[in-house]
């Protein structure tokens, strides 16, 4: 898929939006094989750069133990961090 290829290029260059978008592709199986572990890794990279939706999505994966070991404490911290930065869903 062309979009996933472009997101991958941006992600590999350290772009948080590219990391988030490729993580979404992995999370949903859009243009790539569904891979929760890779989605969590990419959301983590973007979350470190203060990408609020990546923080929220990583929180969801931690909350439910998808792609990472379940860790509700880490999930709560990530939800709070996203909320403090204005992400309404958090």
Tab-separated table of N, CA and C in Angstrom:
chain	number	residue	atom	x	y	z
A	1	UNK	N	0.845	-1.182	0.000
A	1	UNK	CA	0.000	0.000	0.000
A	1	UNK	C	0.891	1.246	0.000
A	2	UNK	N	0.566	2.174	-0.852
A	2	UNK	CA	1.380	3.380	-1.032
A	2	UNK	C	1.427	4.238	0.239
A	3	UNK	N	0.296	4.388	0.904
A	3	UNK	CA	0.275	5.212	2.119
A	3	UNK	C	1.196	4.617	3.179
A	4	UNK	N	1.111	3.322	3.389
A	4	UNK	CA	1.959	2.671	4.390
A	4	UNK	C	3.432	2.829	4.029
A	5	UNK	N	3.745	2.750	2.755
A	5	UNK	CA	5.135	2.918	2.318
A	5	UNK	C	5.642	4.324	2.644
A	6	UNK	N	4.798	5.331	2.386
A	6	UNK	CA	5.187	6.711	2.676
A	6	UNK	C	5.286	6.960	4.179
A	7	UNK	N	4.356	6.405	4.937
A	7	UNK	CA	4.424	6.536	6.390
A	7	UNK	C	5.693	5.877	6.929
A	8	UNK	N	6.041	4.714	6.352
A	8	UNK	CA	7.248	4.015	6.793
A	8	UNK	C	8.486	4.883	6.555
A	9	UNK	N	8.541	5.508	5.404
A	9	UNK	CA	9.683	6.375	5.096
A	9	UNK	C	9.784	7.502	6.124
A	10	UNK	N	8.655	8.143	6.412
A	10	UNK	CA	8.650	9.235	7.387
A	10	UNK	C	9.012	8.717	8.785
A	11	UNK	N	8.461	7.558	9.165
A	11	UNK	CA	8.734	6.976	10.484
A	11	UNK	C	10.211	6.662	10.634
A	12	UNK	N	10.814	6.108	9.593
A	12	UNK	CA	12.233	5.764	9.641
A	12	UNK	C	13.118	6.994	9.767
A	13	UNK	N	12.598	8.152	9.355
A	13	UNK	CA	13.341	9.403	9.490
A	13	UNK	C	13.075	10.080	10.830
A	14	UNK	N	12.298	9.406	11.700
A	14	UNK	CA	12.055	9.936	13.035
A	14	UNK	C	10.884	10.883	13.156
A	15	UNK	N	10.032	10.938	12.144
A	15	UNK	CA	8.888	11.844	12.170
A	15	UNK	C	7.764	11.254	13.027
A	16	UNK	N	7.357	11.951	14.105
A	16	UNK	CA	6.326	11.413	14.991
A	16	UNK	C	4.983	11.158	14.294
A	17	UNK	N	4.600	12.028	13.374
A	17	UNK	CA	3.344	11.803	12.659
A	17	UNK	C	3.447	10.559	11.785
A	18	UNK	N	4.580	10.381	11.132
A	18	UNK	CA	4.794	9.179	10.338
A	18	UNK	C	4.780	7.930	11.207
A	19	UNK	N	5.389	8.012	12.376
A	19	UNK	CA	5.397	6.885	13.306
A	19	UNK	C	3.974	6.556	13.748
A	20	UNK	N	3.219	7.592	14.080
A	20	UNK	CA	1.832	7.379	14.495
A	20	UNK	C	1.010	6.764	13.368
A	21	UNK	N	1.107	7.331	12.170
A	21	UNK	CA	0.297	6.846	11.052
A	21	UNK	C	0.660	5.406	10.675
A	22	UNK	N	1.935	5.080	10.671
A	22	UNK	CA	2.332	3.700	10.385
A	22	UNK	C	1.864	2.783	11.516
A	23	UNK	N	1.920	3.275	12.744
A	23	UNK	CA	1.391	2.514	13.870
A	23	UNK	C	-0.093	2.221	13.704
A	24	UNK	N	-0.828	3.202	13.198
A	24	UNK	CA	-2.258	2.989	12.930
A	24	UNK	C	-2.445	1.920	11.857
A	25	UNK	N	-1.624	1.964	10.825
A	25	UNK	CA	-1.703	0.935	9.782
A	25	UNK	C	-1.489	-0.450	10.395
A	26	UNK	N	-0.464	-0.579	11.238
A	26	UNK	CA	-0.175	-1.855	11.895
A	26	UNK	C	-1.292	-2.246	12.855
A	27	UNK	N	-1.822	-1.278	13.573
A	27	UNK	CA	-2.873	-1.521	14.546
A	27	UNK	C	-4.159	-2.024	13.879
A	28	UNK	N	-4.460	-1.477	12.710
A	28	UNK	CA	-5.713	-1.792	12.022
A	28	UNK	C	-5.549	-2.778	10.877
A	29	UNK	N	-4.301	-3.072	10.507
A	29	UNK	CA	-4.074	-3.947	9.362
A	29	UNK	C	-4.419	-3.281	8.045
A	30	UNK	N	-4.179	-1.993	7.939
A	30	UNK	CA	-4.468	-1.223	6.716
A	30	UNK	C	-3.193	-1.076	5.888
A	31	UNK	N	-3.130	-1.772	4.768
A	31	UNK	CA	-1.967	-1.677	3.886
A	31	UNK	C	-0.789	-2.527	4.315
A	32	UNK	N	-0.865	-3.101	5.492
A	32	UNK	CA	0.171	-3.988	6.045
A	32	UNK	C	-0.545	-5.082	6.837
A	33	UNK	N	0.188	-6.124	7.181
A	33	UNK	CA	-0.388	-7.142	8.059
A	33	UNK	C	-0.584	-6.551	9.450
A	34	UNK	N	-1.686	-6.868	10.086
A	34	UNK	CA	-1.956	-6.386	11.445
A	34	UNK	C	-0.862	-6.895	12.385
A	35	UNK	N	-0.291	-5.981	13.160
A	35	UNK	CA	0.813	-6.330	14.055
A	35	UNK	C	0.756	-5.422	15.279
A	36	UNK	N	0.111	-5.907	16.346
A	36	UNK	CA	-0.048	-5.098	17.551
A	36	UNK	C	1.287	-4.735	18.192
A	37	UNK	N	2.251	-5.645	18.142
A	37	UNK	CA	3.559	-5.376	18.748
A	37	UNK	C	4.248	-4.208	18.025
A	38	UNK	N	4.215	-4.227	16.706
A	38	UNK	CA	4.829	-3.138	15.938
A	38	UNK	C	4.054	-1.842	16.128
A	39	UNK	N	2.743	-1.931	16.209
A	39	UNK	CA	1.929	-0.741	16.464
A	39	UNK	C	2.331	-0.114	17.798
A	40	UNK	N	2.478	-0.944	18.826
A	40	UNK	CA	2.870	-0.433	20.139
A	40	UNK	C	4.248	0.215	20.083
A	41	UNK	N	5.173	-0.402	19.364
A	41	UNK	CA	6.525	0.166	19.246
A	41	UNK	C	6.479	1.543	18.589
A	42	UNK	N	5.725	1.633	17.496
A	42	UNK	CA	5.639	2.900	16.768
A	42	UNK	C	4.884	3.957	17.565
A	43	UNK	N	3.790	3.569	18.218
A	43	UNK	CA	3.079	4.526	19.065
A	43	UNK	C	3.993	5.011	20.188
A	44	UNK	N	4.820	4.107	20.710
A	44	UNK	CA	5.753	4.493	21.760
A	44	UNK	C	6.759	5.533	21.299
A	45	UNK	N	7.271	5.355	20.097
A	45	UNK	CA	8.221	6.334	19.554
A	45	UNK	C	7.554	7.699	19.388
A	46	UNK	N	6.359	7.697	18.828
A	46	UNK	CA	5.639	8.966	18.623
A	46	UNK	C	5.220	9.573	19.964
A	47	UNK	N	4.825	8.725	20.911
A	47	UNK	CA	4.407	9.207	22.230
A	47	UNK	C	5.554	9.920	22.943
A	48	UNK	N	6.772	9.408	22.775
A	48	UNK	CA	7.943	10.053	23.377
A	48	UNK	C	8.143	11.464	22.838
A	49	UNK	N	7.630	11.714	21.636
A	49	UNK	CA	7.736	13.042	21.021
A	49	UNK	C	6.475	13.876	21.266
A	50	UNK	N	5.667	13.439	22.256
A	50	UNK	CA	4.478	14.167	22.703
A	50	UNK	C	3.336	14.145	21.685
A	51	UNK	N	3.266	13.127	20.863
A	51	UNK	CA	2.127	12.964	19.954
A	51	UNK	C	0.980	12.407	20.783
A	52	UNK	N	-0.044	13.238	21.033
A	52	UNK	CA	-1.082	12.881	22.001
A	52	UNK	C	-1.923	11.680	21.574
A	53	UNK	N	-2.254	11.563	20.312
A	53	UNK	CA	-3.063	10.427	19.880
A	53	UNK	C	-2.259	9.129	19.973
A	54	UNK	N	-0.956	9.212	19.749
A	54	UNK	CA	-0.101	8.043	19.931
A	54	UNK	C	-0.058	7.653	21.404
A	55	UNK	N	0.015	8.644	22.292
A	55	UNK	CA	-0.014	8.358	23.723
A	55	UNK	C	-1.308	7.632	24.089
A	56	UNK	N	-2.416	8.126	23.570
A	56	UNK	CA	-3.721	7.526	23.847
A	56	UNK	C	-3.810	6.107	23.288
A	57	UNK	N	-3.378	5.921	22.052
A	57	UNK	CA	-3.452	4.587	21.444
A	57	UNK	C	-2.532	3.596	22.155
A	58	UNK	N	-1.353	4.053	22.559
A	58	UNK	CA	-0.467	3.184	23.323
A	58	UNK	C	-1.108	2.839	24.668
A	59	UNK	N	-1.786	3.813	25.278
A	59	UNK	CA	-2.501	3.550	26.525
A	59	UNK	C	-3.535	2.445	26.329
A	60	UNK	N	-4.277	2.495	25.229
A	60	UNK	CA	-5.269	1.453	24.945
A	60	UNK	C	-4.607	0.079	24.832
A	61	UNK	N	-3.493	0.020	24.111
A	61	UNK	CA	-2.803	-1.258	23.954
A	61	UNK	C	-2.304	-1.774	25.304
A	62	UNK	N	-1.769	-0.874	26.137
A	62	UNK	CA	-1.310	-1.272	27.477
A	62	UNK	C	-2.486	-1.713	28.345
A	63	UNK	N	-3.590	-0.996	28.236
A	63	UNK	CA	-4.775	-1.291	29.026
A	63	UNK	C	-5.305	-2.701	28.747
A	64	UNK	N	-5.280	-3.090	27.481
A	64	UNK	CA	-5.845	-4.376	27.070
A	64	UNK	C	-4.798	-5.460	26.818
A	65	UNK	N	-3.529	-5.113	26.949
A	65	UNK	CA	-2.475	-6.100	26.745
A	65	UNK	C	-2.354	-6.554	25.304
A	66	UNK	N	-2.513	-5.631	24.380
A	66	UNK	CA	-2.385	-5.943	22.960
A	66	UNK	C	-1.019	-5.474	22.459
A	67	UNK	N	-0.167	-6.408	22.090
A	67	UNK	CA	1.153	-6.070	21.567
A	67	UNK	C	2.189	-5.790	22.633
A	68	UNK	N	1.738	-5.612	23.848
A	68	UNK	CA	2.591	-5.373	25.015
A	68	UNK	C	1.953	-6.086	26.204
A	69	UNK	N	2.743	-6.377	27.228
A	69	UNK	CA	2.121	-6.950	28.425
A	69	UNK	C	1.103	-5.969	29.015
A	70	UNK	N	0.007	-6.490	29.510
A	70	UNK	CA	-1.007	-5.615	30.105
A	70	UNK	C	-0.406	-4.876	31.292
A	71	UNK	N	-0.622	-3.556	31.310
A	71	UNK	CA	-0.081	-2.721	32.383
A	71	UNK	C	-1.028	-1.538	32.565
A	72	UNK	N	-2.013	-1.705	33.460
A	72	UNK	CA	-3.020	-0.658	33.631
A	72	UNK	C	-2.424	0.602	34.269
A	73	UNK	N	-1.369	0.453	35.038
A	73	UNK	CA	-0.706	1.626	35.613
A	73	UNK	C	-0.072	2.495	34.538
A	74	UNK	N	0.638	1.860	33.617
A	74	UNK	CA	1.246	2.601	32.505
A	74	UNK	C	0.162	3.202	31.632
A	75	UNK	N	-0.909	2.439	31.417
A	75	UNK	CA	-2.030	2.947	30.619
A	75	UNK	C	-2.594	4.213	31.262
A	76	UNK	N	-2.800	4.193	32.575
A	76	UNK	CA	-3.352	5.358	33.270
A	76	UNK	C	-2.447	6.578	33.117
A	77	UNK	N	-1.140	6.358	33.221
A	77	UNK	CA	-0.188	7.466	33.048
A	77	UNK	C	-0.269	8.051	31.641
A	78	UNK	N	-0.369	7.179	30.645
A	78	UNK	CA	-0.446	7.642	29.262
A	78	UNK	C	-1.763	8.355	28.977
A	79	UNK	N	-2.868	7.830	29.503
A	79	UNK	CA	-4.160	8.521	29.347
A	79	UNK	C	-4.072	9.922	29.947
A	80	UNK	N	-3.515	10.001	31.149
A	80	UNK	CA	-3.399	11.290	31.841
A	80	UNK	C	-2.513	12.256	31.049
A	81	UNK	N	-1.395	11.749	30.547
A	81	UNK	CA	-0.482	12.591	29.780
A	81	UNK	C	-1.178	13.150	28.533
A	82	UNK	N	-1.900	12.307	27.824
A	82	UNK	CA	-2.628	12.762	26.635
A	82	UNK	C	-3.699	13.774	27.012
A	83	UNK	N	-4.414	13.516	28.106
A	83	UNK	CA	-5.468	14.438	28.545
A	83	UNK	C	-4.896	15.785	28.943
A	84	UNK	N	-3.770	15.767	29.647
A	84	UNK	CA	-3.142	17.022	30.081
A	84	UNK	C	-2.695	17.870	28.895
A	85	UNK	N	-2.469	17.218	27.751
A	85	UNK	CA	-2.074	17.956	26.545
A	85	UNK	C	-3.269	18.287	25.665
A	86	UNK	N	-4.480	18.027	26.176
A	86	UNK	CA	-5.670	18.454	25.482
A	86	UNK	C	-6.330	17.427	24.580
A	87	UNK	N	-5.923	16.157	24.652
A	87	UNK	CA	-6.555	15.131	23.812
A	87	UNK	C	-7.860	14.720	24.487
A	88	UNK	N	-8.982	15.118	23.910
A	88	UNK	CA	-10.293	14.995	24.550
A	88	UNK	C	-10.701	13.553	24.830
A	89	UNK	N	-10.374	12.606	23.971
A	89	UNK	CA	-10.768	11.209	24.184
A	89	UNK	C	-10.155	10.631	25.446
A	90	UNK	N	-8.995	11.141	25.836
A	90	UNK	CA	-8.293	10.612	27.008
A	90	UNK	C	-9.014	11.020	28.271
